[in-house]
Amino acid sequence: MFKLAHISDVHLGPLPDLTLRQLMSKRITGYVNWHRNRRKHLFGDTLELLIDDIATHEPDHLAITGDLVNLATDIEIEAASRWLSTLPDPATVSVVPGNHDAYVPGAIEKTCGKWAPWMRGDGFESATLTPSQTFPYVRIRDRVALIGVSTATATPPFMASGFFSDRQARELANHLKDLDARGFFRVVMIHHPPIRGAIASYKRMIGIRRFAAVLHMAGAELVLHGHTHLNTLYWLNGKQRRVPVVGISSASQGPGGNRPNAAYNLLEIDGEPGAWSLNRKRYSLGDDGKTIALAHQDALINPGSA
């Protein structure tokens, strides 16, 4: 059995002190939002509790589906790199960026540079890659193939949308076909939910139809996303069977907010091509803010199901 843990929307805090020049951009809206809303419920020790609890299950891999930072300042990007370094070996942790990691023009290039050890495909461990060269990336771990896709792009104020390009669609389709022929369980990691109506239009993913067409043509076994700060399960039509699309709440969300408490998914993958099994367990922070317990479990793929 391969155990894959999944967290998202880390939003490492607190915000650093910002200069007036740094605030003269879209960052001013995020700065105000943080101090009015997120600061109250994104508690510093919540993330540590979650990571410690994940470690007790000894997962084979950890997937992080974006939004490690808030305003994508240089200080935040560097701090996130240091935080990632506290996790197990980069070979066992895979990251895709979110809209907050590309908050302003130029930020995504910096995040790809600083977080490269956690966002590079096999065979590119020592390469210096641009964002367009980085995604989609592929990592093979045992019988599981992890494919990282980026929807992160700088947007105007009051927008949090993502973009899935034609180029990524073509390359993702090629990867999925190749990995299917080689008998791997394929996990696609993406930040924005590739589901129409899953979130408000100003936060949506542009290219949803394009993504759905890729899955319908090439198939996949699982899609993991973040962005909504909700615990959700959707389905997309794949080549041979429906594909579960799984979201998770913010890994830093404390009790008392208008979103579910922090949680993580533990996905248990077993079987073989044509007879895969996928069981999901969701562990959530209690309302006491101190304990984490199993909140939900289900079977997303039964052996031999079509």
PDB file of N, CA and C in Angstrom, residues 4 25 42 45 66 79 95 97 102-103 107 112 121 126-127 129 140 170 180 183 204 227 250 286 298:
ATOM      1  N   LEU A   4      -0.458   8.382   0.668  1.00  0.00           N
ATOM      2  CA  LEU A   4      -0.225   9.741   0.190  1.00  0.00           C
ATOM      3  C   LEU A   4      -0.998  10.722   1.061  1.00  0.00           C
ATOM      4  N   SER A  25       0.539  48.101  -4.767  1.00  0.00           N
ATOM      5  CA  SER A  25       0.246  47.087  -5.777  1.00  0.00           C
ATOM      6  C   SER A  25      -0.976  46.323  -5.305  1.00  0.00           C
ATOM      7  N   LEU A  42      -6.161  31.950  11.193  1.00  0.00           N
ATOM      8  CA  LEU A  42      -5.035  31.156  10.712  1.00  0.00           C
ATOM      9  C   LEU A  42      -3.971  31.132  11.800  1.00  0.00           C
ATOM     10  N   ASP A  45       0.149  27.527  15.399  1.00  0.00           N
ATOM     11  CA  ASP A  45       0.427  26.163  15.839  1.00  0.00           C
ATOM     12  C   ASP A  45      -0.474  25.129  15.181  1.00  0.00           C
ATOM     13  N   GLY A  66      -0.588  24.130  -3.074  1.00  0.00           N
ATOM     14  CA  GLY A  66      -0.529  25.565  -3.275  1.00  0.00           C
ATOM     15  C   GLY A  66      -0.870  26.478  -2.126  1.00  0.00           C
ATOM     16  N   ALA A  79      10.885  32.332   3.597  1.00  0.00           N
ATOM     17  CA  ALA A  79      10.397  31.661   4.809  1.00  0.00           C
ATOM     18  C   ALA A  79       9.727  30.333   4.459  1.00  0.00           C
ATOM     19  N   VAL A  95       5.103  19.802  -4.427  1.00  0.00           N
ATOM     20  CA  VAL A  95       4.382  21.068  -4.284  1.00  0.00           C
ATOM     21  C   VAL A  95       3.952  21.582  -5.650  1.00  0.00           C
ATOM     22  N   PRO A  97       2.199  25.424  -7.060  1.00  0.00           N
ATOM     23  CA  PRO A  97       1.914  26.759  -6.541  1.00  0.00           C
ATOM     24  C   PRO A  97       0.443  27.130  -6.663  1.00  0.00           C
ATOM     25  N   ALA A 102       1.774  33.437  -6.589  1.00  0.00           N
ATOM     26  CA  ALA A 102       2.044  34.207  -7.810  1.00  0.00           C
ATOM     27  C   ALA A 102       1.297  35.535  -7.727  1.00  0.00           C
ATOM     28  N   TYR A 103       1.264  36.113  -6.542  1.00  0.00           N
ATOM     29  CA  TYR A 103       0.349  37.212  -6.228  1.00  0.00           C
ATOM     30  C   TYR A 103       0.551  38.442  -7.105  1.00  0.00           C
ATOM     31  N   ALA A 107       6.451  37.083  -9.247  1.00  0.00           N
ATOM     32  CA  ALA A 107       6.519  36.243  -8.046  1.00  0.00           C
ATOM     33  C   ALA A 107       6.660  34.765  -8.382  1.00  0.00           C
ATOM     34  N   CYS A 112       9.283  29.441  -8.048  1.00  0.00           N
ATOM     35  CA  CYS A 112       9.817  28.267  -8.756  1.00  0.00           C
ATOM     36  C   CYS A 112      11.312  28.113  -8.486  1.00  0.00           C
ATOM     37  N   GLY A 121      10.530  17.643 -11.654  1.00  0.00           N
ATOM     38  CA  GLY A 121      10.291  16.274 -12.053  1.00  0.00           C
ATOM     39  C   GLY A 121      11.546  15.433 -11.987  1.00  0.00           C
ATOM     40  N   SER A 126      18.848  18.841 -10.706  1.00  0.00           N
ATOM     41  CA  SER A 126      19.869  19.883 -10.640  1.00  0.00           C
ATOM     42  C   SER A 126      19.672  20.970 -11.688  1.00  0.00           C
ATOM     43  N   ALA A 127      18.538  20.950 -12.374  1.00  0.00           N
ATOM     44  CA  ALA A 127      18.311  21.909 -13.451  1.00  0.00           C
ATOM     45  C   ALA A 127      17.698  23.203 -12.926  1.00  0.00           C
ATOM     46  N   LEU A 129      14.983  25.773 -13.996  1.00  0.00           N
ATOM     47  CA  LEU A 129      13.881  25.779 -14.947  1.00  0.00           C
ATOM     48  C   LEU A 129      13.008  27.008 -14.764  1.00  0.00           C
ATOM     49  N   ILE A 140       7.858   9.745 -10.204  1.00  0.00           N
ATOM     50  CA  ILE A 140       7.460   8.349 -10.042  1.00  0.00           C
ATOM     51  C   ILE A 140       7.890   7.878  -8.664  1.00  0.00           C
ATOM     52  N   ARG A 170      -1.697  19.952 -23.439  1.00  0.00           N
ATOM     53  CA  ARG A 170      -1.073  18.995 -24.362  1.00  0.00           C
ATOM     54  C   ARG A 170      -0.048  18.124 -23.646  1.00  0.00           C
ATOM     55  N   ASP A 180      -0.144   5.770 -18.159  1.00  0.00           N
ATOM     56  CA  ASP A 180      -1.165   4.726 -18.200  1.00  0.00           C
ATOM     57  C   ASP A 180      -0.617   3.478 -18.889  1.00  0.00           C
ATOM     58  N   GLY A 183       1.503   1.531 -16.638  1.00  0.00           N
ATOM     59  CA  GLY A 183       0.855   0.866 -15.510  1.00  0.00           C
ATOM     60  C   GLY A 183       0.921   1.589 -14.187  1.00  0.00           C
ATOM     61  N   ARG A 204     -12.242  31.514 -10.078  1.00  0.00           N
ATOM     62  CA  ARG A 204     -12.342  30.283 -10.857  1.00  0.00           C
ATOM     63  C   ARG A 204     -11.052  29.991 -11.627  1.00  0.00           C
ATOM     64  N   HIS A 227      -7.396  25.673  -2.741  1.00  0.00           N
ATOM     65  CA  HIS A 227      -7.982  26.946  -3.128  1.00  0.00           C
ATOM     66  C   HIS A 227      -9.304  27.284  -2.449  1.00  0.00           C
ATOM     67  N   SER A 250      -7.991  24.600   4.487  1.00  0.00           N
ATOM     68  CA  SER A 250      -6.687  25.204   4.726  1.00  0.00           C
ATOM     69  C   SER A 250      -5.963  24.511   5.871  1.00  0.00           C
ATOM     70  N   GLY A 286      -9.916  19.464  15.913  1.00  0.00           N
ATOM     71  CA  GLY A 286     -11.101  19.601  16.731  1.00  0.00           C
ATOM     72  C   GLY A 286     -11.373  21.048  17.090  1.00  0.00           C
ATOM     73  N   ASP A 298     -13.845   6.974   3.252  1.00  0.00           N
ATOM     74  CA  ASP A 298     -14.630   6.331   2.222  1.00  0.00           C
ATOM     75  C   ASP A 298     -13.715   5.700   1.199  1.00  0.00           C
TER      76      ASP A 298
END
